[in-house]
């Protein structure tokens, strides 16, 4: 039940990124990093509902709504837990699960200013289970992912935990509630 495919960019101007490279320490799960490259398909994430609450295609994501972010190329969900991140010693963020199915540690609450997440708005992603925010503070990896920045979770709110959508595909609802197609509404929400 994918709602939209997006690239999320941090205040450090890096895109939320993943690939089938595992951490050499901590959880050993698929790594999540930040990259500056615009054209990398490993930076696309699908915004999905949780196992308890679906996210119907074309429905705006509400501020305060809990979602899952699924990495498009590997099918693993953005995930966090109490493992220590490799560079900054903050909380590790990884990609976990298979084909969009994972566990409760894949759930993030969208923090934004209005009633719904709007395209031009910076938001925060609050990890529901550990009470931490998705963040990037500038630490860079060496081999095998040279130059990519560490993405981690932190308990404090700062500019490092702000994210904004850049590239993406918004999927409109296939039908209006009355059953006929209506594409006259200009969508600015997510």
C-alpha positions as a Markdown table, in Angstrom:
| # | Residue | x | y | z |
|---|---|---|---|---|
| 1 | Unk | 0.0 | 0.0 | 0.0 |
| 2 | Unk | 2.6 | 2.6 | -1.0 |
| 3 | Unk | 1.5 | 6.2 | -0.9 |
| 4 | Unk | 4.5 | 7.9 | -2.5 |
| 5 | Unk | 8.1 | 7.6 | -3.4 |
| 6 | Unk | 10.4 | 10.3 | -2.1 |
| 7 | Unk | 13.9 | 11.4 | -1.6 |
| 8 | Unk | 14.4 | 13.0 | 1.9 |
| 9 | Unk | 17.1 | 15.7 | 2.3 |
| 10 | Unk | 18.7 | 16.8 | 5.6 |
| 11 | Unk | 19.9 | 20.2 | 6.5 |
| 12 | Unk | 23.4 | 18.9 | 5.6 |
| 13 | Unk | 22.1 | 18.6 | 2.0 |
| 14 | Unk | 22.4 | 14.9 | 1.9 |
| 15 | Unk | 19.7 | 12.4 | 0.9 |
| 16 | Unk | 18.5 | 9.6 | 3.1 |
| 17 | Unk | 20.2 | 6.6 | 1.4 |
| 18 | Unk | 20.6 | 2.9 | 1.8 |
| 19 | Unk | 22.1 | 0.0 | -0.1 |
| 20 | Unk | 22.8 | -3.7 | 0.5 |
| 21 | Unk | 25.9 | -3.0 | 2.6 |
| 22 | Unk | 25.7 | -4.2 | 6.2 |
| 23 | Unk | 27.2 | -2.5 | 9.2 |
| 24 | Unk | 30.5 | -4.2 | 10.3 |
| 25 | Unk | 29.5 | -3.6 | 14.0 |
| 26 | Unk | 26.4 | -3.0 | 16.0 |
| 27 | Unk | 23.4 | -4.7 | 14.6 |
| 28 | Unk | 25.0 | -5.9 | 11.4 |
| 29 | Unk | 21.9 | -4.8 | 9.6 |
| 30 | Unk | 21.7 | -2.9 | 6.3 |
| 31 | Unk | 23.4 | 0.5 | 6.6 |
| 32 | Unk | 21.5 | 3.8 | 6.2 |
| 33 | Unk | 23.6 | 6.8 | 5.2 |
| 34 | Unk | 23.4 | 10.3 | 3.7 |
| 35 | Unk | 24.7 | 11.0 | 0.2 |
| 36 | Unk | 24.9 | 14.2 | -1.8 |
| 37 | Unk | 24.3 | 12.6 | -5.2 |
| 38 | Unk | 20.9 | 13.6 | -6.7 |
| 39 | Unk | 20.7 | 10.8 | -9.3 |
| 40 | Unk | 21.2 | 7.7 | -7.0 |
| 41 | Unk | 18.2 | 5.4 | -7.1 |
| 42 | Unk | 19.2 | 4.1 | -3.6 |
| 43 | Unk | 17.9 | 7.3 | -2.1 |
| 44 | Unk | 14.2 | 6.6 | -2.8 |
| 45 | Unk | 11.9 | 5.6 | 0.0 |
| 46 | Unk | 8.2 | 4.6 | 0.0 |
| 47 | Unk | 6.0 | 6.1 | 2.7 |
| 48 | Unk | 3.7 | 3.4 | 4.1 |
| 49 | Unk | 1.3 | 2.8 | 6.9 |
| 50 | Unk | 2.1 | 0.7 | 9.9 |
| 51 | Unk | 0.9 | -2.9 | 10.5 |
| 52 | Unk | -1.9 | -1.4 | 12.7 |
| 53 | Unk | -2.9 | 1.6 | 10.4 |
| 54 | Unk | -2.9 | 1.6 | 6.6 |
| 55 | Unk | -1.9 | 4.6 | 4.6 |
| 56 | Unk | -4.2 | 4.7 | 1.6 |
| 57 | Unk | -2.7 | 5.9 | -1.7 |
| 58 | Unk | -3.2 | 9.6 | -2.2 |
| 59 | Unk | -4.3 | 10.3 | 1.4 |
| 60 | Unk | -2.3 | 13.2 | 3.0 |
| 61 | Unk | 0.1 | 12.2 | 5.8 |
| 62 | Unk | -1.1 | 13.9 | 9.0 |
| 63 | Unk | 1.3 | 15.6 | 11.4 |
| 64 | Unk | 1.6 | 13.1 | 14.3 |
| 65 | Unk | 0.8 | 10.1 | 12.0 |
| 66 | Unk | 3.0 | 7.0 | 12.5 |
| 67 | Unk | 4.5 | 5.7 | 9.2 |
| 68 | Unk | 7.1 | 3.3 | 7.9 |
| 69 | Unk | 9.7 | 4.4 | 5.3 |
| 70 | Unk | 10.5 | 1.4 | 3.0 |
| 71 | Unk | 13.7 | 1.5 | 0.9 |
| 72 | Unk | 12.5 | 1.1 | -2.6 |
| 73 | Unk | 15.5 | -0.9 | -4.0 |
| 74 | Unk | 15.9 | -3.4 | -1.1 |
| 75 | Unk | 12.4 | -3.5 | 0.4 |
| 76 | Unk | 13.8 | -3.0 | 3.9 |
| 77 | Unk | 12.3 | -0.5 | 6.4 |
| 78 | Unk | 14.0 | 2.4 | 8.1 |
| 79 | Unk | 14.7 | 1.0 | 11.5 |
| 80 | Unk | 16.3 | 1.9 | 14.8 |
| 81 | Unk | 17.2 | 0.3 | 18.1 |
| 82 | Unk | 19.6 | 0.8 | 21.0 |
| 83 | Unk | 22.7 | -0.3 | 19.2 |
| 84 | Unk | 25.4 | 2.4 | 19.1 |
| 85 | Unk | 26.0 | 4.1 | 15.7 |
| 86 | Unk | 29.5 | 3.4 | 14.4 |
| 87 | Unk | 30.9 | 6.9 | 14.0 |
| 88 | Unk | 29.2 | 9.3 | 16.4 |
| 89 | Unk | 28.1 | 6.8 | 19.2 |
| 90 | Unk | 24.5 | 8.0 | 18.9 |
| 91 | Unk | 21.7 | 5.5 | 18.2 |
| 92 | Unk | 22.2 | 3.3 | 15.1 |
| 93 | Unk | 19.7 | 3.6 | 12.2 |
| 94 | Unk | 19.5 | 0.7 | 9.8 |
| 95 | Unk | 17.2 | -0.9 | 7.2 |
| 96 | Unk | 15.5 | -4.0 | 8.4 |
| 97 | Unk | 12.9 | -6.6 | 7.3 |
| 98 | Unk | 12.0 | -8.2 | 4.0 |
| 99 | Unk | 9.7 | -6.8 | 1.3 |
| 100 | Unk | 8.3 | -4.0 | 3.6 |
| 101 | Unk | 7.6 | -6.4 | 6.5 |
| 102 | Unk | 9.6 | -5.8 | 9.7 |
| 103 | Unk | 8.6 | -5.0 | 13.3 |
| 104 | Unk | 7.5 | -2.2 | 15.6 |
| 105 | Unk | 11.1 | -0.7 | 15.5 |
| 106 | Unk | 10.3 | 0.4 | 11.9 |
| 107 | Unk | 7.7 | 3.0 | 13.1 |
| 108 | Unk | 8.4 | 6.7 | 12.9 |
| 109 | Unk | 6.0 | 9.6 | 13.8 |
| 110 | Unk | 6.0 | 12.6 | 11.4 |
| 111 | Unk | 6.5 | 15.8 | 13.3 |
| 112 | Unk | 5.4 | 18.9 | 11.4 |
| 113 | Unk | 3.8 | 22.3 | 11.9 |
| 114 | Unk | 0.3 | 22.1 | 10.5 |
| 115 | Unk | -2.4 | 19.4 | 10.2 |
| 116 | Unk | -0.7 | 17.6 | 7.3 |
| 117 | Unk | 2.8 | 17.2 | 5.9 |
| 118 | Unk | 3.3 | 19.6 | 3.1 |
| 119 | Unk | 5.8 | 19.3 | 0.3 |
| 120 | Unk | 7.7 | 22.5 | 1.0 |
| 121 | Unk | 7.8 | 21.9 | 4.8 |
| 122 | Unk | 10.8 | 20.5 | 6.8 |
| 123 | Unk | 9.7 | 17.7 | 9.1 |
| 124 | Unk | 11.2 | 15.5 | 11.8 |
| 125 | Unk | 10.9 | 11.7 | 12.1 |
| 126 | Unk | 10.5 | 10.6 | 15.7 |
| 127 | Unk | 11.3 | 6.9 | 16.4 |
| 128 | Unk | 8.3 | 5.7 | 18.3 |
| 129 | Unk | 9.9 | 2.9 | 20.3 |
| 130 | Unk | 13.1 | 4.7 | 21.4 |
| 131 | Unk | 12.0 | 8.3 | 21.5 |
| 132 | Unk | 14.8 | 9.6 | 19.3 |
| 133 | Unk | 14.8 | 11.7 | 16.1 |
| 134 | Unk | 16.3 | 10.7 | 12.7 |
| 135 | Unk | 19.4 | 12.9 | 12.4 |
| 136 | Unk | 22.6 | 13.5 | 10.5 |
| 137 | Unk | 25.4 | 15.6 | 12.0 |
| 138 | Unk | 28.2 | 15.3 | 9.4 |
| 139 | Unk | 30.4 | 12.3 | 10.3 |
| 140 | Unk | 31.7 | 10.7 | 7.2 |
| 141 | Unk | 32.5 | 7.0 | 6.5 |
| 142 | Unk | 35.7 | 5.6 | 5.0 |
| 143 | Unk | 35.7 | 2.3 | 3.1 |
| 144 | Unk | 33.5 | 0.7 | 1.8 |
| 145 | Unk | 31.1 | 3.7 | 1.7 |
| 146 | Unk | 33.7 | 6.5 | 1.5 |
| 147 | Unk | 32.3 | 10.0 | 1.8 |
| 148 | Unk | 28.8 | 9.0 | 2.8 |
| 149 | Unk | 27.5 | 10.5 | 6.1 |
| 150 | Unk | 26.3 | 8.7 | 9.1 |
| 151 | Unk | 22.6 | 8.8 | 9.7 |
| 152 | Unk | 21.6 | 8.1 | 13.3 |
| 153 | Unk | 19.0 | 8.9 | 15.9 |
| 154 | Unk | 19.4 | 11.4 | 18.7 |
| 155 | Unk | 17.1 | 12.3 | 21.6 |
| 156 | Unk | 17.7 | 16.1 | 21.2 |
| 157 | Unk | 15.8 | 18.3 | 18.8 |
| 158 | Unk | 18.1 | 20.4 | 16.5 |
| 159 | Unk | 18.7 | 21.5 | 12.9 |
| 160 | Unk | 20.4 | 18.1 | 12.4 |
| 161 | Unk | 17.0 | 16.3 | 12.7 |
| 162 | Unk | 15.2 | 18.4 | 10.0 |
| 163 | Unk | 14.3 | 16.6 | 6.7 |
| 164 | Unk | 12.6 | 17.9 | 3.5 |
| 165 | Unk | 11.3 | 16.0 | 0.5 |
| 166 | Unk | 13.1 | 16.9 | -2.8 |
| 167 | Unk | 12.5 | 14.5 | -5.7 |
| 168 | Unk | 9.6 | 12.1 | -5.7 |
| 169 | Unk | 6.4 | 10.8 | -7.2 |
| 170 | Unk | 3.1 | 11.8 | -5.6 |
| 171 | Unk | 0.4 | 9.1 | -6.3 |
| 172 | Unk | -3.0 | 10.6 | -6.5 |
| 173 | Unk | -6.0 | 8.7 | -5.3 |
| 174 | Unk | -7.5 | 6.6 | -8.1 |
| 175 | Unk | -11.0 | 7.7 | -7.4 |
| 176 | Unk | -12.8 | 10.4 | -5.5 |
| 177 | Unk | -15.2 | 9.3 | -2.7 |
| 178 | Unk | -18.1 | 9.6 | -5.2 |
| 179 | Unk | -16.5 | 7.1 | -7.5 |
| 180 | Unk | -15.5 | 9.4 | -10.3 |
| 181 | Unk | -12.0 | 10.6 | -11.0 |
| 182 | Unk | -11.3 | 14.1 | -9.8 |
| 183 | Unk | -7.8 | 15.5 | -10.4 |
| 184 | Unk | -8.7 | 19.2 | -10.1 |
| 185 | Unk | -7.3 | 19.6 | -6.6 |
| 186 | Unk | -3.7 | 20.8 | -6.6 |
| 187 | Unk | -1.8 | 18.6 | -4.1 |
| 188 | Unk | 0.7 | 20.3 | -1.8 |
| 189 | Unk | 0.4 | 17.8 | 1.0 |
| 190 | Unk | 2.2 | 14.5 | 1.6 |
